[in-house]
Amino acid sequence: KNKKADALGKIASTSFAHLSKQVLVEVLDSKSITEKEVTAVIEEEGPTWMTELVNYLKEGTLPADEKEARKIRLKARQYELMEGILYKRSFLTPWLRCAGPLQAEYVIKEIHKGLCSMHAGPRSVVAKAIRLGYFWPTMHRDAHDMIRKCNDCQGINIAGPFLEGPGKVKFLIVAMDYFTKWIEAKALATITRGQVKKFVWDNIVCRFGILGEIILDNVIPAEIGMPTYCTTAVDAVNNDEEL
């Protein structure tokens, strides 16, 4: 139990007379590592919103149209080209690395449902992207459109059974719109087709109107009087065997 204390005591009583009391300092004339580490490369295909800015800052090239050329000159004041990478200038925060459409899509996906897994709204996703050092002009619109397509951010979930509460309720049916963070929930004693139908009608249709479509896990069959969409995994080998 006292091994660490004994070791410290021995070190304190040990003589270091044979060691030099000089502090040796080595000065490196060049970097130990000269090559840059690249973890992931996303190449944009074709021209992007950055192309004209990069051409102007790199080679001074402007469009033939005078109005467009003037816009590029004015806009270029907000950007800087460093080692072939375009950055957006800022006086109060670090410069933001400009992202093309493919990289922007990757950033939004990673923040929303990737390693970060926030599943937050557009404002939070955009704020997180800026804090990570990225920028593109259509950040809010792209985040808005992509989050609306996320199936995990909308739908109906059935949870339980839990400990029985008043009225012998032990199940919970929840409809949550992660896009607006609005929740509709109801405690039930049993989960039946009629209960699900009544919940959707009373809490969703009567309050918000008829839905264009509804996405839910295929847990129990439910007839709710509106189109439902079912999906299945496609396996070419198994499909051929079944045929």
PDB file of C-alpha atoms in Angstrom, residues 88-233:
ATOM      1  CA  LYS A  88     -13.684  35.081 -44.916  1.00  0.00           C
ATOM      2  CA  ARG A  89     -12.178  38.008 -43.056  1.00  0.00           C
ATOM      3  CA  SER A  90     -13.363  39.003 -39.593  1.00  0.00           C
ATOM      4  CA  PHE A  91     -12.223  41.670 -37.152  1.00  0.00           C
ATOM      5  CA  LEU A  92     -13.730  40.172 -33.987  1.00  0.00           C
ATOM      6  CA  THR A  93     -13.417  36.423 -34.597  1.00  0.00           C
ATOM      7  CA  PRO A  94     -10.908  34.104 -36.326  1.00  0.00           C
ATOM      8  CA  TRP A  95     -11.108  33.947 -40.093  1.00  0.00           C
ATOM      9  CA  LEU A  96     -13.595  31.390 -41.395  1.00  0.00           C
ATOM     10  CA  ARG A  97     -12.642  28.809 -43.987  1.00  0.00           C
ATOM     11  CA  CYS A  98     -14.967  28.961 -46.988  1.00  0.00           C
ATOM     12  CA  ALA A  99     -16.665  25.704 -47.943  1.00  0.00           C
ATOM     13  CA  GLY A 100     -18.101  24.575 -51.249  1.00  0.00           C
ATOM     14  CA  PRO A 101     -21.426  22.755 -51.659  1.00  0.00           C
ATOM     15  CA  LEU A 102     -20.047  19.243 -51.035  1.00  0.00           C
ATOM     16  CA  GLN A 103     -18.006  20.250 -48.007  1.00  0.00           C
ATOM     17  CA  ALA A 104     -20.904  22.322 -46.659  1.00  0.00           C
ATOM     18  CA  GLU A 105     -23.214  19.311 -46.920  1.00  0.00           C
ATOM     19  CA  TYR A 106     -20.657  17.167 -45.089  1.00  0.00           C
ATOM     20  CA  VAL A 107     -20.271  19.761 -42.300  1.00  0.00           C
ATOM     21  CA  ILE A 108     -24.042  20.029 -41.754  1.00  0.00           C
ATOM     22  CA  LYS A 109     -24.482  16.246 -41.680  1.00  0.00           C
ATOM     23  CA  GLU A 110     -21.631  15.761 -39.207  1.00  0.00           C
ATOM     24  CA  ILE A 111     -22.954  18.456 -36.880  1.00  0.00           C
ATOM     25  CA  HIS A 112     -26.597  17.416 -37.114  1.00  0.00           C
ATOM     26  CA  LYS A 113     -26.467  13.619 -37.085  1.00  0.00           C
ATOM     27  CA  GLY A 114     -22.827  12.554 -37.300  1.00  0.00           C
ATOM     28  CA  LEU A 115     -20.255  12.388 -34.515  1.00  0.00           C
ATOM     29  CA  CYS A 116     -21.696  15.527 -32.917  1.00  0.00           C
ATOM     30  CA  SER A 117     -25.251  14.158 -33.239  1.00  0.00           C
ATOM     31  CA  MET A 118     -26.941  17.354 -32.100  1.00  0.00           C
ATOM     32  CA  HIS A 119     -30.197  16.908 -34.038  1.00  0.00           C
ATOM     33  CA  ALA A 120     -30.729  20.600 -33.341  1.00  0.00           C
ATOM     34  CA  GLY A 121     -32.469  23.282 -35.375  1.00  0.00           C
ATOM     35  CA  PRO A 122     -30.918  25.302 -38.226  1.00  0.00           C
ATOM     36  CA  ARG A 123     -29.753  28.178 -36.025  1.00  0.00           C
ATOM     37  CA  SER A 124     -27.862  25.898 -33.644  1.00  0.00           C
ATOM     38  CA  VAL A 125     -26.309  23.941 -36.513  1.00  0.00           C
ATOM     39  CA  VAL A 126     -25.147  27.123 -38.264  1.00  0.00           C
ATOM     40  CA  ALA A 127     -23.782  28.563 -35.013  1.00  0.00           C
ATOM     41  CA  LYS A 128     -21.850  25.332 -34.422  1.00  0.00           C
ATOM     42  CA  ALA A 129     -20.458  25.392 -37.976  1.00  0.00           C
ATOM     43  CA  ILE A 130     -19.232  28.966 -37.498  1.00  0.00           C
ATOM     44  CA  ARG A 131     -17.628  28.065 -34.167  1.00  0.00           C
ATOM     45  CA  LEU A 132     -15.821  25.232 -35.960  1.00  0.00           C
ATOM     46  CA  GLY A 133     -14.472  27.793 -38.443  1.00  0.00           C
ATOM     47  CA  TYR A 134     -16.571  27.272 -41.594  1.00  0.00           C
ATOM     48  CA  PHE A 135     -18.545  29.684 -43.767  1.00  0.00           C
ATOM     49  CA  TRP A 136     -20.597  29.706 -46.964  1.00  0.00           C
ATOM     50  CA  PRO A 137     -23.270  32.231 -48.030  1.00  0.00           C
ATOM     51  CA  THR A 138     -26.263  29.873 -47.902  1.00  0.00           C
ATOM     52  CA  MET A 139     -25.585  28.350 -44.475  1.00  0.00           C
ATOM     53  CA  HIS A 140     -29.037  28.995 -42.993  1.00  0.00           C
ATOM     54  CA  ARG A 141     -30.963  27.885 -46.081  1.00  0.00           C
ATOM     55  CA  ASP A 142     -28.896  24.707 -46.529  1.00  0.00           C
ATOM     56  CA  ALA A 143     -29.256  23.757 -42.858  1.00  0.00           C
ATOM     57  CA  HIS A 144     -33.005  24.457 -43.031  1.00  0.00           C
ATOM     58  CA  ASP A 145     -33.497  22.270 -46.116  1.00  0.00           C
ATOM     59  CA  MET A 146     -31.347  19.375 -44.894  1.00  0.00           C
ATOM     60  CA  ILE A 147     -32.847  19.223 -41.404  1.00  0.00           C
ATOM     61  CA  ARG A 148     -36.368  19.104 -42.825  1.00  0.00           C
ATOM     62  CA  LYS A 149     -35.349  15.914 -44.668  1.00  0.00           C
ATOM     63  CA  CYS A 150     -33.993  14.194 -41.538  1.00  0.00           C
ATOM     64  CA  ASN A 151     -36.340  11.315 -40.676  1.00  0.00           C
ATOM     65  CA  ASP A 152     -34.998  11.114 -37.129  1.00  0.00           C
ATOM     66  CA  CYS A 153     -36.168  14.675 -36.503  1.00  0.00           C
ATOM     67  CA  GLN A 154     -39.832  13.947 -37.088  1.00  0.00           C
ATOM     68  CA  GLY A 155     -42.149  11.032 -36.535  1.00  0.00           C
ATOM     69  CA  ILE A 156     -44.052   9.158 -33.842  1.00  0.00           C
ATOM     70  CA  ASN A 157     -42.466   7.044 -31.119  1.00  0.00           C
ATOM     71  CA  ILE A 158     -44.055   4.620 -28.657  1.00  0.00           C
ATOM     72  CA  ALA A 159     -42.228   4.205 -25.353  1.00  0.00           C
ATOM     73  CA  GLY A 160     -42.853   1.799 -22.502  1.00  0.00           C
ATOM     74  CA  PRO A 161     -44.030  -0.070 -20.625  1.00  0.00           C
ATOM     75  CA  PHE A 162     -43.204   2.052 -17.567  1.00  0.00           C
ATOM     76  CA  LEU A 163     -44.369   1.774 -13.970  1.00  0.00           C
ATOM     77  CA  GLU A 164     -48.128   2.120 -13.835  1.00  0.00           C
ATOM     78  CA  GLY A 165     -49.467   5.558 -13.058  1.00  0.00           C
ATOM     79  CA  PRO A 166     -52.948   6.839 -12.229  1.00  0.00           C
ATOM     80  CA  GLY A 167     -55.461   5.176 -14.528  1.00  0.00           C
ATOM     81  CA  LYS A 168     -53.068   2.239 -15.094  1.00  0.00           C
ATOM     82  CA  VAL A 169     -51.238   4.166 -17.801  1.00  0.00           C
ATOM     83  CA  LYS A 170     -47.850   2.646 -18.604  1.00  0.00           C
ATOM     84  CA  PHE A 171     -47.203   3.534 -22.256  1.00  0.00           C
ATOM     85  CA  LEU A 172     -46.306   6.856 -23.815  1.00  0.00           C
ATOM     86  CA  ILE A 173     -46.984   7.855 -27.394  1.00  0.00           C
ATOM     87  CA  VAL A 174     -44.915  10.839 -28.499  1.00  0.00           C
ATOM     88  CA  ALA A 175     -44.915  12.896 -31.682  1.00  0.00           C
ATOM     89  CA  MET A 176     -41.991  15.319 -31.796  1.00  0.00           C
ATOM     90  CA  ASP A 177     -40.988  17.807 -34.439  1.00  0.00           C
ATOM     91  CA  TYR A 178     -37.286  18.292 -33.797  1.00  0.00           C
ATOM     92  CA  PHE A 179     -37.246  21.092 -36.339  1.00  0.00           C
ATOM     93  CA  THR A 180     -39.371  23.333 -34.101  1.00  0.00           C
ATOM     94  CA  LYS A 181     -38.826  21.324 -30.870  1.00  0.00           C
ATOM     95  CA  TRP A 182     -42.619  20.945 -30.466  1.00  0.00           C
ATOM     96  CA  ILE A 183     -43.830  17.831 -28.629  1.00  0.00           C
ATOM     97  CA  GLU A 184     -47.241  16.185 -28.537  1.00  0.00           C
ATOM     98  CA  ALA A 185     -47.473  13.317 -26.032  1.00  0.00           C
ATOM     99  CA  LYS A 186     -50.139  11.229 -24.327  1.00  0.00           C
ATOM    100  CA  ALA A 187     -49.997   8.535 -21.643  1.00  0.00           C
ATOM    101  CA  LEU A 188     -51.979   5.372 -22.412  1.00  0.00           C
ATOM    102  CA  ALA A 189     -52.847   2.153 -20.621  1.00  0.00           C
ATOM    103  CA  THR A 190     -52.609   0.093 -23.804  1.00  0.00           C
ATOM    104  CA  ILE A 191     -51.338   0.654 -27.320  1.00  0.00           C
ATOM    105  CA  THR A 192     -53.942  -0.262 -29.902  1.00  0.00           C
ATOM    106  CA  ARG A 193     -54.799   0.761 -33.420  1.00  0.00           C
ATOM    107  CA  GLY A 194     -57.682   2.858 -32.153  1.00  0.00           C
ATOM    108  CA  GLN A 195     -55.512   4.641 -29.589  1.00  0.00           C
ATOM    109  CA  VAL A 196     -52.898   5.579 -32.201  1.00  0.00           C
ATOM    110  CA  LYS A 197     -55.584   6.738 -34.617  1.00  0.00           C
ATOM    111  CA  LYS A 198     -57.251   8.861 -31.920  1.00  0.00           C
ATOM    112  CA  PHE A 199     -53.906  10.382 -30.868  1.00  0.00           C
ATOM    113  CA  VAL A 200     -52.999  11.385 -34.415  1.00  0.00           C
ATOM    114  CA  TRP A 201     -56.475  12.794 -35.048  1.00  0.00           C
ATOM    115  CA  ASP A 202     -56.870  14.721 -31.781  1.00  0.00           C
ATOM    116  CA  ASN A 203     -53.308  15.951 -31.243  1.00  0.00           C
ATOM    117  CA  ILE A 204     -52.024  16.453 -34.775  1.00  0.00           C
ATOM    118  CA  VAL A 205     -54.710  16.640 -37.460  1.00  0.00           C
ATOM    119  CA  CYS A 206     -57.243  18.680 -35.458  1.00  0.00           C
ATOM    120  CA  ARG A 207     -54.562  21.050 -34.157  1.00  0.00           C
ATOM    121  CA  PHE A 208     -52.218  21.478 -37.127  1.00  0.00           C
ATOM    122  CA  GLY A 209     -54.196  20.308 -40.148  1.00  0.00           C
ATOM    123  CA  ILE A 210     -53.992  17.324 -42.472  1.00  0.00           C
ATOM    124  CA  LEU A 211     -50.448  16.082 -43.040  1.00  0.00           C
ATOM    125  CA  GLY A 212     -48.961  15.574 -46.459  1.00  0.00           C
ATOM    126  CA  GLU A 213     -47.317  12.375 -45.237  1.00  0.00           C
ATOM    127  CA  ILE A 214     -46.379  10.799 -41.907  1.00  0.00           C
ATOM    128  CA  ILE A 215     -43.275   8.777 -41.032  1.00  0.00           C
ATOM    129  CA  LEU A 216     -43.338   6.209 -38.225  1.00  0.00           C
ATOM    130  CA  ASP A 217     -41.699   2.947 -37.250  1.00  0.00           C
ATOM    131  CA  ASN A 218     -43.539  -0.157 -38.448  1.00  0.00           C
ATOM    132  CA  VAL A 219     -44.324  -1.373 -34.910  1.00  0.00           C
ATOM    133  CA  ILE A 220     -48.065  -1.938 -35.143  1.00  0.00           C
ATOM    134  CA  PRO A 221     -50.465  -1.618 -38.075  1.00  0.00           C
ATOM    135  CA  ALA A 222     -52.372   1.638 -37.924  1.00  0.00           C
ATOM    136  CA  GLU A 223     -55.230   2.773 -40.122  1.00  0.00           C
ATOM    137  CA  ILE A 224     -55.342   6.537 -39.776  1.00  0.00           C
ATOM    138  CA  GLY A 225     -57.072   7.466 -42.976  1.00  0.00           C
ATOM    139  CA  MET A 226     -54.065   8.967 -44.749  1.00  0.00           C
ATOM    140  CA  PRO A 227     -51.273   7.600 -46.984  1.00  0.00           C
ATOM    141  CA  THR A 228     -48.425   5.790 -45.224  1.00  0.00           C
ATOM    142  CA  TYR A 229     -45.065   4.979 -46.769  1.00  0.00           C
ATOM    143  CA  CYS A 230     -43.276   1.698 -46.052  1.00  0.00           C
ATOM    144  CA  THR A 231     -39.666   0.978 -46.947  1.00  0.00           C
ATOM    145  CA  THR A 232     -37.644  -2.222 -46.954  1.00  0.00           C
ATOM    146  CA  ALA A 233     -33.986  -3.060 -47.354  1.00  0.00           C
TER     147      ALA A 233
END
